[in-house]
Short mmCIF file of N, CA and C in Angstrom, two decimals:
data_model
loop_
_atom_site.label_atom_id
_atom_site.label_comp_id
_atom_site.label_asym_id
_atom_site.label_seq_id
_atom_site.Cartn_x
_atom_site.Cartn_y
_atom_site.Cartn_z
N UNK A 1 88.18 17.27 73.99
CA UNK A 1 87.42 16.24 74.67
C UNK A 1 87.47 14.97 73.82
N UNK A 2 87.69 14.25 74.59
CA UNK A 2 87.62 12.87 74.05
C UNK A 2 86.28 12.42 73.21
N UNK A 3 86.32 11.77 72.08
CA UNK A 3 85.28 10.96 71.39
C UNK A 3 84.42 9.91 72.31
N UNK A 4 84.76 9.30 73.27
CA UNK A 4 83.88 8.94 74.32
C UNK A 4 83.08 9.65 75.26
N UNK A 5 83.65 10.74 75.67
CA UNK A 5 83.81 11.69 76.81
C UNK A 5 82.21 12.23 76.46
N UNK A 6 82.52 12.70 74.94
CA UNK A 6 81.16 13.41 74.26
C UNK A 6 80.19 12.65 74.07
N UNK A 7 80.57 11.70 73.66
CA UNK A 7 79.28 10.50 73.70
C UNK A 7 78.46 9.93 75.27
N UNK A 8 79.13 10.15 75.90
CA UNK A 8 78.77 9.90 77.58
C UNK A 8 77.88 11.20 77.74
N UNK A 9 78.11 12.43 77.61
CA UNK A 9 77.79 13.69 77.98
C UNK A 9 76.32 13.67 77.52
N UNK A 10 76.72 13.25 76.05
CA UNK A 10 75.66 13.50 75.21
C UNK A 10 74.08 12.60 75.91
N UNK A 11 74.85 11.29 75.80
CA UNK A 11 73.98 10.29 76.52
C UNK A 11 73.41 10.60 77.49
N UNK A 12 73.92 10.92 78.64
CA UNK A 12 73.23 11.88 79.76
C UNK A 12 72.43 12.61 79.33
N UNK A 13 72.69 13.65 78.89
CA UNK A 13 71.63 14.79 78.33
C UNK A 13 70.62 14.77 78.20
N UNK A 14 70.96 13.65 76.88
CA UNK A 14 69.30 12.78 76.10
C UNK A 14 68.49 12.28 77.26
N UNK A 15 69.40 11.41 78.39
CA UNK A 15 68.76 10.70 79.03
C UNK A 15 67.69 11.20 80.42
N UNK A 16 68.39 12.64 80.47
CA UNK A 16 67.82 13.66 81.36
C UNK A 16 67.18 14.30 80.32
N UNK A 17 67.00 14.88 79.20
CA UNK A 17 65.45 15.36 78.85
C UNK A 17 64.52 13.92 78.55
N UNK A 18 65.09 13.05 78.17
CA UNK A 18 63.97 12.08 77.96
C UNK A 18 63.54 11.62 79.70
N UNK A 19 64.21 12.27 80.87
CA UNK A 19 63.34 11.95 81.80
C UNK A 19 62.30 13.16 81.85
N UNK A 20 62.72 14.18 81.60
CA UNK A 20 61.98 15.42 81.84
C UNK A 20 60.72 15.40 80.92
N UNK A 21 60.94 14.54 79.49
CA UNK A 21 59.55 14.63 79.16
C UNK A 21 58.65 13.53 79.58
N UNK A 22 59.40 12.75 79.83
CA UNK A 22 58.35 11.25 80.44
C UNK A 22 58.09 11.59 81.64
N UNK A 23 58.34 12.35 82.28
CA UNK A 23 57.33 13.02 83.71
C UNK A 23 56.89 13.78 82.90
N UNK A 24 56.77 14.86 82.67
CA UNK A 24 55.71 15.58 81.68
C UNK A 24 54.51 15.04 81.27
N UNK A 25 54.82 13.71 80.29
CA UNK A 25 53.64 12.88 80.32
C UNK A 25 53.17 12.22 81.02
N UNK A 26 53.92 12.22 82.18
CA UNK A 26 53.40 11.54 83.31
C UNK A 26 52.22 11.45 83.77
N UNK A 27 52.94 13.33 84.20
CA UNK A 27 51.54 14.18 84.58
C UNK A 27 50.21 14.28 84.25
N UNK A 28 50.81 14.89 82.91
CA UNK A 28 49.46 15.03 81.91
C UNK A 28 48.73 13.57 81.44
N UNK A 29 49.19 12.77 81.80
CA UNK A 29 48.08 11.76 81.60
C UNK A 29 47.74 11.48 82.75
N UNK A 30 48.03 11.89 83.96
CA UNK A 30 47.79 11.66 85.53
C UNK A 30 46.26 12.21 85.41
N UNK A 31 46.42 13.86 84.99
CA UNK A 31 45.17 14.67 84.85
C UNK A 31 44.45 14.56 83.82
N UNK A 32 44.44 13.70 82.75
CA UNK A 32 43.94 13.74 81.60
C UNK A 32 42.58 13.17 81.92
N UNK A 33 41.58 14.13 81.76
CA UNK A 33 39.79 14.24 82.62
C UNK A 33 39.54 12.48 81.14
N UNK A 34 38.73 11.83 82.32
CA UNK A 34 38.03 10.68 82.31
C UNK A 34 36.01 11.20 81.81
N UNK A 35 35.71 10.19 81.22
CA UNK A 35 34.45 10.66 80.99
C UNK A 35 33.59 9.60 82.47
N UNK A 36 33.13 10.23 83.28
CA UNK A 36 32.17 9.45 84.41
C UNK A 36 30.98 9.28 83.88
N UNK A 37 30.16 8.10 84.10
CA UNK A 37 29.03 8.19 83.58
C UNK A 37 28.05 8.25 85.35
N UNK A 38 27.49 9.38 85.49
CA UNK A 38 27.05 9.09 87.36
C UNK A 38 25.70 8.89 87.11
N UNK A 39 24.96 8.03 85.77
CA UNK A 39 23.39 7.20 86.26
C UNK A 39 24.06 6.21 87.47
N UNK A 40 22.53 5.92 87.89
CA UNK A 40 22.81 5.12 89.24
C UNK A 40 22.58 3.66 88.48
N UNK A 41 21.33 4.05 87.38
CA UNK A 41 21.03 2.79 86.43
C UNK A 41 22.65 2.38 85.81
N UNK A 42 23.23 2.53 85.28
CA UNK A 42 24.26 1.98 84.58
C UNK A 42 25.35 1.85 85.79
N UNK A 43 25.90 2.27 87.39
CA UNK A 43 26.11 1.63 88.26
C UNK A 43 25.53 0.40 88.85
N UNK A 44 24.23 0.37 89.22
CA UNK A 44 23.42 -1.20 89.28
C UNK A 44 24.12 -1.70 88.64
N UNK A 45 23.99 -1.64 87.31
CA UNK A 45 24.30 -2.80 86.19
C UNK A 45 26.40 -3.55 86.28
N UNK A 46 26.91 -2.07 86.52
CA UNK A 46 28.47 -2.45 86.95
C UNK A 46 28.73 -3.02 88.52
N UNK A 47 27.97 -3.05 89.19
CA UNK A 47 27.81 -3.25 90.74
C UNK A 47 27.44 -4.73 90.63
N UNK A 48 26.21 -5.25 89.49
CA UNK A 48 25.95 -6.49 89.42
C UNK A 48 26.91 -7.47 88.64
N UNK A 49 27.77 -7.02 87.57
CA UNK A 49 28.57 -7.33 86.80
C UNK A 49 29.54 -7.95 87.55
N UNK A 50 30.19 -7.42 88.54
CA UNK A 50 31.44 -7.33 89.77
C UNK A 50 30.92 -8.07 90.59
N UNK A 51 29.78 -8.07 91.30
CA UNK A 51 29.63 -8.80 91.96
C UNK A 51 29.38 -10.36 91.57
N UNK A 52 28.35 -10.42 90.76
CA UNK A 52 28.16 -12.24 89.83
C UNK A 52 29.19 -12.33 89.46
N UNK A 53 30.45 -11.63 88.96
CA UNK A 53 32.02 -12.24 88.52
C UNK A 53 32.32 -13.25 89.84
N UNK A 54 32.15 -12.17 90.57
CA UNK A 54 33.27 -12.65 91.83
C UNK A 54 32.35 -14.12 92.43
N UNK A 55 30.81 -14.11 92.75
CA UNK A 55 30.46 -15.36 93.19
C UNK A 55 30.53 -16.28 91.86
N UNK A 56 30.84 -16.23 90.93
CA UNK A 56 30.98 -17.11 89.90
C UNK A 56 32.17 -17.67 90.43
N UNK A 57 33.26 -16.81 90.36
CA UNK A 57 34.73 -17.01 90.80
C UNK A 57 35.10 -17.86 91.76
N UNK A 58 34.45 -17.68 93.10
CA UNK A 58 34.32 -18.58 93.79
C UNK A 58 33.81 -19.49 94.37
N UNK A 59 32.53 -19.42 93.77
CA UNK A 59 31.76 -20.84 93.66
C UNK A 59 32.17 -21.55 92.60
N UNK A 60 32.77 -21.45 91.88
CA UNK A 60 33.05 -22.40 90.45
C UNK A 60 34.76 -22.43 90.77
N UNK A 61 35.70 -21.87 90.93
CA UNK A 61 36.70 -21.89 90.79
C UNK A 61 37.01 -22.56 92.17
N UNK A 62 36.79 -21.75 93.38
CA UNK A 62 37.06 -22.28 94.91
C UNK A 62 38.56 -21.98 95.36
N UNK A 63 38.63 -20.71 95.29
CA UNK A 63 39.84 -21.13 95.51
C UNK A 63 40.72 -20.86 97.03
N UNK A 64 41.85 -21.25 97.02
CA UNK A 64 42.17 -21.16 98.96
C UNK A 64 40.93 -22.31 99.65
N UNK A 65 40.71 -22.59 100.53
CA UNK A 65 39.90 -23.11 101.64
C UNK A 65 38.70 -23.89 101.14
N UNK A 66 38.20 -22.65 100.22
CA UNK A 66 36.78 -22.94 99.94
C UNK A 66 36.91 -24.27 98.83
N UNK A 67 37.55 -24.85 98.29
CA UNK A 67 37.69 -26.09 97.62
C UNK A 67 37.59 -27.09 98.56
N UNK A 68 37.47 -27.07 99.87
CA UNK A 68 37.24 -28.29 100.89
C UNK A 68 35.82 -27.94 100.98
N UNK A 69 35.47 -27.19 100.74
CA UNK A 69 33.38 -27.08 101.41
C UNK A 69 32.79 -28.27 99.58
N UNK A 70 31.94 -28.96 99.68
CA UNK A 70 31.40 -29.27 98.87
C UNK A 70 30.50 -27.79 98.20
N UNK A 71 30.20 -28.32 96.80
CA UNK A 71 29.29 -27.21 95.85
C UNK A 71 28.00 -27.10 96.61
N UNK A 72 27.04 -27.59 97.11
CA UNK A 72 26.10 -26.71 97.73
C UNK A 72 26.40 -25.71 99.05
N UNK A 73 27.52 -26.69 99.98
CA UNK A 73 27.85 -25.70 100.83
C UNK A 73 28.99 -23.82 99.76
N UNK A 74 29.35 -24.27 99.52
CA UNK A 74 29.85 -23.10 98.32
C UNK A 74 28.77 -21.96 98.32
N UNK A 75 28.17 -22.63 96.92
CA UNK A 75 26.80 -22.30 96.72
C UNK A 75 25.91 -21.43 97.88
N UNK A 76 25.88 -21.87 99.30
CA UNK A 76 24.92 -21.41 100.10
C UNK A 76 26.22 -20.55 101.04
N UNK A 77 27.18 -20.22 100.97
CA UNK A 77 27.80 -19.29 101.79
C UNK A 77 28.54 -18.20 100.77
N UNK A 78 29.22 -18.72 100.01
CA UNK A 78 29.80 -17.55 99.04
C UNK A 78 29.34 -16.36 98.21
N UNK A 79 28.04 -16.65 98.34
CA UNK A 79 27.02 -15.39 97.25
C UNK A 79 27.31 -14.40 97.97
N UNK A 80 27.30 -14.08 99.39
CA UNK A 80 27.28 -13.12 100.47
C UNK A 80 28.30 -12.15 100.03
N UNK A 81 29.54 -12.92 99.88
CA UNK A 81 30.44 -11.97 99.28
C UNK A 81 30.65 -11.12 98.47
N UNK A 82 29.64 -11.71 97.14
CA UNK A 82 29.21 -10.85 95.74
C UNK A 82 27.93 -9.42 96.49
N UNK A 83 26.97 -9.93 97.48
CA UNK A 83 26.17 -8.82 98.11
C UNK A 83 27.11 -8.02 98.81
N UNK A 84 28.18 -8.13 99.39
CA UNK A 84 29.01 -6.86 100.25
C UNK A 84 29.82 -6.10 99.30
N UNK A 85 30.21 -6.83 98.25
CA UNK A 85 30.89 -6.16 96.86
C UNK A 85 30.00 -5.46 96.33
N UNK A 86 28.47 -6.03 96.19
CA UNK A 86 27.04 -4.71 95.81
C UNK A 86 27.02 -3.57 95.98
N UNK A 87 26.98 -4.09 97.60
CA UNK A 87 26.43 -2.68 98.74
C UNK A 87 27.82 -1.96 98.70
N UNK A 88 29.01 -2.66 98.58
CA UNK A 88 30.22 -1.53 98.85
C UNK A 88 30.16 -0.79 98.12
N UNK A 89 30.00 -1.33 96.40
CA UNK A 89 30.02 -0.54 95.57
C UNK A 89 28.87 0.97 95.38
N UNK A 90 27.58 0.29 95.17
CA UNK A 90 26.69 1.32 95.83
C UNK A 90 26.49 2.56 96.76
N UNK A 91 26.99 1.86 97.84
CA UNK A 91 27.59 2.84 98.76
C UNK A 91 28.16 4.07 98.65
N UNK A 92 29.57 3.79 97.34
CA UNK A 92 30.28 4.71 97.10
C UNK A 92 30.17 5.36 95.86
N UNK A 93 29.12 5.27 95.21
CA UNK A 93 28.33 6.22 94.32
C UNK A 93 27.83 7.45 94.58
N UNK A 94 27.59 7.87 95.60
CA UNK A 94 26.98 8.85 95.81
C UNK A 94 28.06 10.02 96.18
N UNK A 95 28.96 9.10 96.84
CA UNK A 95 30.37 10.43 97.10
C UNK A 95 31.36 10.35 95.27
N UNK A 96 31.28 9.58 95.42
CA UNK A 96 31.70 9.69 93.55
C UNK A 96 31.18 10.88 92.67
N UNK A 97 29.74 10.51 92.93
CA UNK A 97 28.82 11.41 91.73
C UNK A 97 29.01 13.01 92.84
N UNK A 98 29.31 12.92 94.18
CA UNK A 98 28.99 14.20 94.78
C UNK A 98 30.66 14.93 94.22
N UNK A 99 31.65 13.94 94.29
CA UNK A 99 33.61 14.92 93.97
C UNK A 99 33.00 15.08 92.72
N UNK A 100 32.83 14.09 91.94
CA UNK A 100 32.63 14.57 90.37
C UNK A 100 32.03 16.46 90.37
N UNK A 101 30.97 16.32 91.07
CA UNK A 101 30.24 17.59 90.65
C UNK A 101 31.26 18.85 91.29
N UNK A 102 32.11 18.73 92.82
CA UNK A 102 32.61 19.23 93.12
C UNK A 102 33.66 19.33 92.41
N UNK A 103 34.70 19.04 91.99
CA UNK A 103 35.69 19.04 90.71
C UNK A 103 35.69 19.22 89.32
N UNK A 104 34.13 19.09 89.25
CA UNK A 104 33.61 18.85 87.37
C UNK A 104 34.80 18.27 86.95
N UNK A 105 35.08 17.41 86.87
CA UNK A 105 35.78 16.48 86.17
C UNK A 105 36.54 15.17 87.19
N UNK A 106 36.73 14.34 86.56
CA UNK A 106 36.88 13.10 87.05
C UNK A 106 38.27 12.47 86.42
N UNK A 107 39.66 12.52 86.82
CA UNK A 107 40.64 12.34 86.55
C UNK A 107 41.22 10.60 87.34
N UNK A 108 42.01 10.74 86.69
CA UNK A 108 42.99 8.93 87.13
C UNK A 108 43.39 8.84 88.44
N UNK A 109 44.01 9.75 89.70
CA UNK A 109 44.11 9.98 90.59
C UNK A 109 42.69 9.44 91.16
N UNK A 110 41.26 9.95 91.04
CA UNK A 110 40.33 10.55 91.78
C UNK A 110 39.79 8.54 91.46
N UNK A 111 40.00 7.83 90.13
CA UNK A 111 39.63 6.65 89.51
C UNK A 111 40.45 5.88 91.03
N UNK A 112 41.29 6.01 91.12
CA UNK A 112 42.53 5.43 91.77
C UNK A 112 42.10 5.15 93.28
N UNK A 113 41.46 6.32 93.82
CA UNK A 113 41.03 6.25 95.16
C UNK A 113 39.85 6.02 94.95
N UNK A 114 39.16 5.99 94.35
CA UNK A 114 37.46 5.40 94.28
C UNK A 114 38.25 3.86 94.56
N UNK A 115 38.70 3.44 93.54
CA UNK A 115 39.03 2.05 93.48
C UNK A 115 39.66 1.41 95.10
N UNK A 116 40.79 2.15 95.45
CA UNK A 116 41.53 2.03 96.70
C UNK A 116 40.34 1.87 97.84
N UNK A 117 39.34 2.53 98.11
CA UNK A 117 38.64 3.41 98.83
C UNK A 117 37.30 1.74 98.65
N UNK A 118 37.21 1.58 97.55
CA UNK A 118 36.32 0.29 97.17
C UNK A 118 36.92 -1.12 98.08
N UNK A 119 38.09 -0.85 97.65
CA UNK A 119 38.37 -2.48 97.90
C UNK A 119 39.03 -2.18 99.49
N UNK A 120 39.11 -1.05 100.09
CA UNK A 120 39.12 -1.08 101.58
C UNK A 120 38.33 -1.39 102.57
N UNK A 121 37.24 -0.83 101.82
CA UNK A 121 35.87 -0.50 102.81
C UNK A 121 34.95 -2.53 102.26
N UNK A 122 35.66 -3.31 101.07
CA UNK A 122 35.31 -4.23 100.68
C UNK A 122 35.76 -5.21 101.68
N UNK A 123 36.98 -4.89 101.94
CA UNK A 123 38.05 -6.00 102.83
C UNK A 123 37.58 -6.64 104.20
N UNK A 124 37.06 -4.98 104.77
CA UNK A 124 36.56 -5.35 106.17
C UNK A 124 34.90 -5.70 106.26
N UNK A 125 34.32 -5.69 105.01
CA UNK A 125 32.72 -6.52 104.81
C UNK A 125 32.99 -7.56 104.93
N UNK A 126 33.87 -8.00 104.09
CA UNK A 126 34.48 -9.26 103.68
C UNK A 126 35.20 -10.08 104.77
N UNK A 127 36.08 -9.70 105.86
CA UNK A 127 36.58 -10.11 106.97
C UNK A 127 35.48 -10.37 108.02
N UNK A 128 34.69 -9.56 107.97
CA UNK A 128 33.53 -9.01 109.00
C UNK A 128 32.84 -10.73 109.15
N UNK A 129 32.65 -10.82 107.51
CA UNK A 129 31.45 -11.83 107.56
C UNK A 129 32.46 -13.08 107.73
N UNK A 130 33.57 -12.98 106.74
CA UNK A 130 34.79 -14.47 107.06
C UNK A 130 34.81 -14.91 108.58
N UNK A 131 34.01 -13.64 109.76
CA UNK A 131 34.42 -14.52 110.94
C UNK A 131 33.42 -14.52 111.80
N UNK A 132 32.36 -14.44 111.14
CA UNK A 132 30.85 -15.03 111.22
C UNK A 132 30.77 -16.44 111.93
N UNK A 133 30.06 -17.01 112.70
CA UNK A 133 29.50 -18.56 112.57
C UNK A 133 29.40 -19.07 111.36
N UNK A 134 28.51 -18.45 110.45
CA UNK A 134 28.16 -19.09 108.81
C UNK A 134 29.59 -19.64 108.11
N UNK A 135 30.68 -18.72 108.44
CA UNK A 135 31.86 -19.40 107.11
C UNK A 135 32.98 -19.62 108.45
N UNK A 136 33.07 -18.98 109.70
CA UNK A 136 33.66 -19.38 111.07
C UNK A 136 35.22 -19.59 110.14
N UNK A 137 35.77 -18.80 109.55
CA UNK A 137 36.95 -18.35 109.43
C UNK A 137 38.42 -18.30 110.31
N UNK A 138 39.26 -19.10 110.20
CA UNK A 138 40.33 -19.36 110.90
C UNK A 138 41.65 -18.03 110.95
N UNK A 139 41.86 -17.17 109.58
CA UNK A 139 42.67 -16.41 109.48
C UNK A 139 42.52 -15.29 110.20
N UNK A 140 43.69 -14.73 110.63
CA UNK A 140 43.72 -13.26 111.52
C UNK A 140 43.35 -12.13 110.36
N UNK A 141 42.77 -11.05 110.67
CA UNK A 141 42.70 -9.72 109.20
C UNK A 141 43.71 -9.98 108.89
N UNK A 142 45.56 -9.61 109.61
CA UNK A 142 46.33 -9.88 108.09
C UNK A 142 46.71 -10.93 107.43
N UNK A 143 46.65 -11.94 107.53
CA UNK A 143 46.35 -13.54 106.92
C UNK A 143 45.58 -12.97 105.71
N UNK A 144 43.81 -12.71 106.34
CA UNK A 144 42.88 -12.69 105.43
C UNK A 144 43.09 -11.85 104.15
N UNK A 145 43.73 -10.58 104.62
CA UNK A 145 44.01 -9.41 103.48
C UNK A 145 44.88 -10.16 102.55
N UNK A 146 46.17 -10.58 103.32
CA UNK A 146 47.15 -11.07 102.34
C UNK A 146 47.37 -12.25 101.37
N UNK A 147 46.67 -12.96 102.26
CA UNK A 147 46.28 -14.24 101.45
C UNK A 147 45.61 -14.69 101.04
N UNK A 148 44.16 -14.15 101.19
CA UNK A 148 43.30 -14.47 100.90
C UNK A 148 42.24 -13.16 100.01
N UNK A 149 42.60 -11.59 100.41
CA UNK A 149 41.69 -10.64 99.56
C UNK A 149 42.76 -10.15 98.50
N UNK A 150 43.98 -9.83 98.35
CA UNK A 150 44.63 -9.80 98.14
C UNK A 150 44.52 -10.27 97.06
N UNK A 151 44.84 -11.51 96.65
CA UNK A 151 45.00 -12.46 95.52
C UNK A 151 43.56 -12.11 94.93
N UNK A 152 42.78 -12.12 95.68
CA UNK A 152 41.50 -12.33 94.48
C UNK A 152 41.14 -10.99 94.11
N UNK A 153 41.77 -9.86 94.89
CA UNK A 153 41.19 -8.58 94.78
C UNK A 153 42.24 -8.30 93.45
N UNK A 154 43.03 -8.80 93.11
CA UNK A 154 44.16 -8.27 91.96
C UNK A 154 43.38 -9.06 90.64
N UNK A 155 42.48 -10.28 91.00
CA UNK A 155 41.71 -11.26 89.70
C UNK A 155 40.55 -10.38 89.35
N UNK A 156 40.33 -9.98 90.45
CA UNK A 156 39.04 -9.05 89.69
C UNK A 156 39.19 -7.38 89.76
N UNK A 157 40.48 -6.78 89.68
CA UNK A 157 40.67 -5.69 89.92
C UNK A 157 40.51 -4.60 87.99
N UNK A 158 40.84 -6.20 86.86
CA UNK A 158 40.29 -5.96 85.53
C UNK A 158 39.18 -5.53 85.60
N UNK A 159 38.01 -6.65 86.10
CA UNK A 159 36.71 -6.56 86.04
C UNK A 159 36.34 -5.21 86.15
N UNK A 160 36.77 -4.96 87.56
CA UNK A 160 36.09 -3.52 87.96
C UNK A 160 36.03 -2.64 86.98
N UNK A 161 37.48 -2.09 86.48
CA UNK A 161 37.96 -1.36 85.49
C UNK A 161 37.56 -1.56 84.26
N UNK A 162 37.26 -2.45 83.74
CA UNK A 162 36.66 -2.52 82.38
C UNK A 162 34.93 -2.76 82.30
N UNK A 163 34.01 -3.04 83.54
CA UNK A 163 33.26 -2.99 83.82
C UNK A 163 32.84 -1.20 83.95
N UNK A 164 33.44 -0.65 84.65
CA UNK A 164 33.28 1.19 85.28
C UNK A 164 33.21 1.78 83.43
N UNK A 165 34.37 1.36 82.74
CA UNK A 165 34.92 2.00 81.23
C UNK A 165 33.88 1.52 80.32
N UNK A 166 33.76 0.56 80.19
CA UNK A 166 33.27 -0.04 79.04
C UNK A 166 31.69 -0.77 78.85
#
């Protein structure tokens, strides 16, 4: 066999167990159990955290549309948004703390769809009220998702996560 031939072979090899162990760890950090904390007191406190981010965010920042409303109009329509981010969150505490107990343990998968499951049930609060009289919203849902929850749901998608952890 050629001096290349073996070096190709070889390369492969390596390159197929080094896939076989990087799925390996894939996995095992897929399942690697999370510590949940299920007080409802220290949810309040991450529920309020997420939410004052986000009306900070867009009463101070404005961004998309809401930079044409002057700061009191801001001010007097955008908080709403930080209350449906509350209640969403809230909401989904109780099925959280109920899989936790059913699973005893709380893995990255289960983090993944809490989160997914958050900012779904967030989208259509959030659309619901965007086409209200009060903010009388021009975009269709997929406009709104894409261009408008979308972008901000990826700015505060840290928050959540280091808010839930830390």
């Amino acid at each position: 066999m050629k001096p290349l031939c073996l070096i190709k072979v070889v390369f492969c090899f390596l390159t197929f167990k080094n896939f076989q162990l990087t799925s390996i760890l894939s996995i095992n950090l897929l399942m690697y159990k999370l510590t949940l904390n299920t007080s409802y007191k220290h949810h309040i406190i991450v529920a309020l955290i997420i939410s004052l981010w986000l009306v900070l965010f867009l009463v101070f920042i404005a961004p998309f549309d809401a930079s044409d409303l002057n700061f009191r109009l801001r001010l007097a329509i955008l908080p709403m948004y930080g209350l449906i981010s509350f209640i969403t969150y809230m909401l989904l505490i109780p099925f959280q703390n109920w899989v936790f107990k059913r699973f005893k343990k709380w893995i990255i998968p289960l983090e993944a769809i809490f989160i997914i499951v958050f900012n779904g049930i967030q989208i259509i609060g959030s659309y619901s009220y965007y086409k209200t009289e009060i903010v009388n919203g021009e975009y269709n849902f997929q406009t709104f998702v894409f261009f408008v929850y979308l972008p901000i749901g990826l700015i505060i998608l840290p928050i959540i996560i280091l808010s839930r952890w830390f």
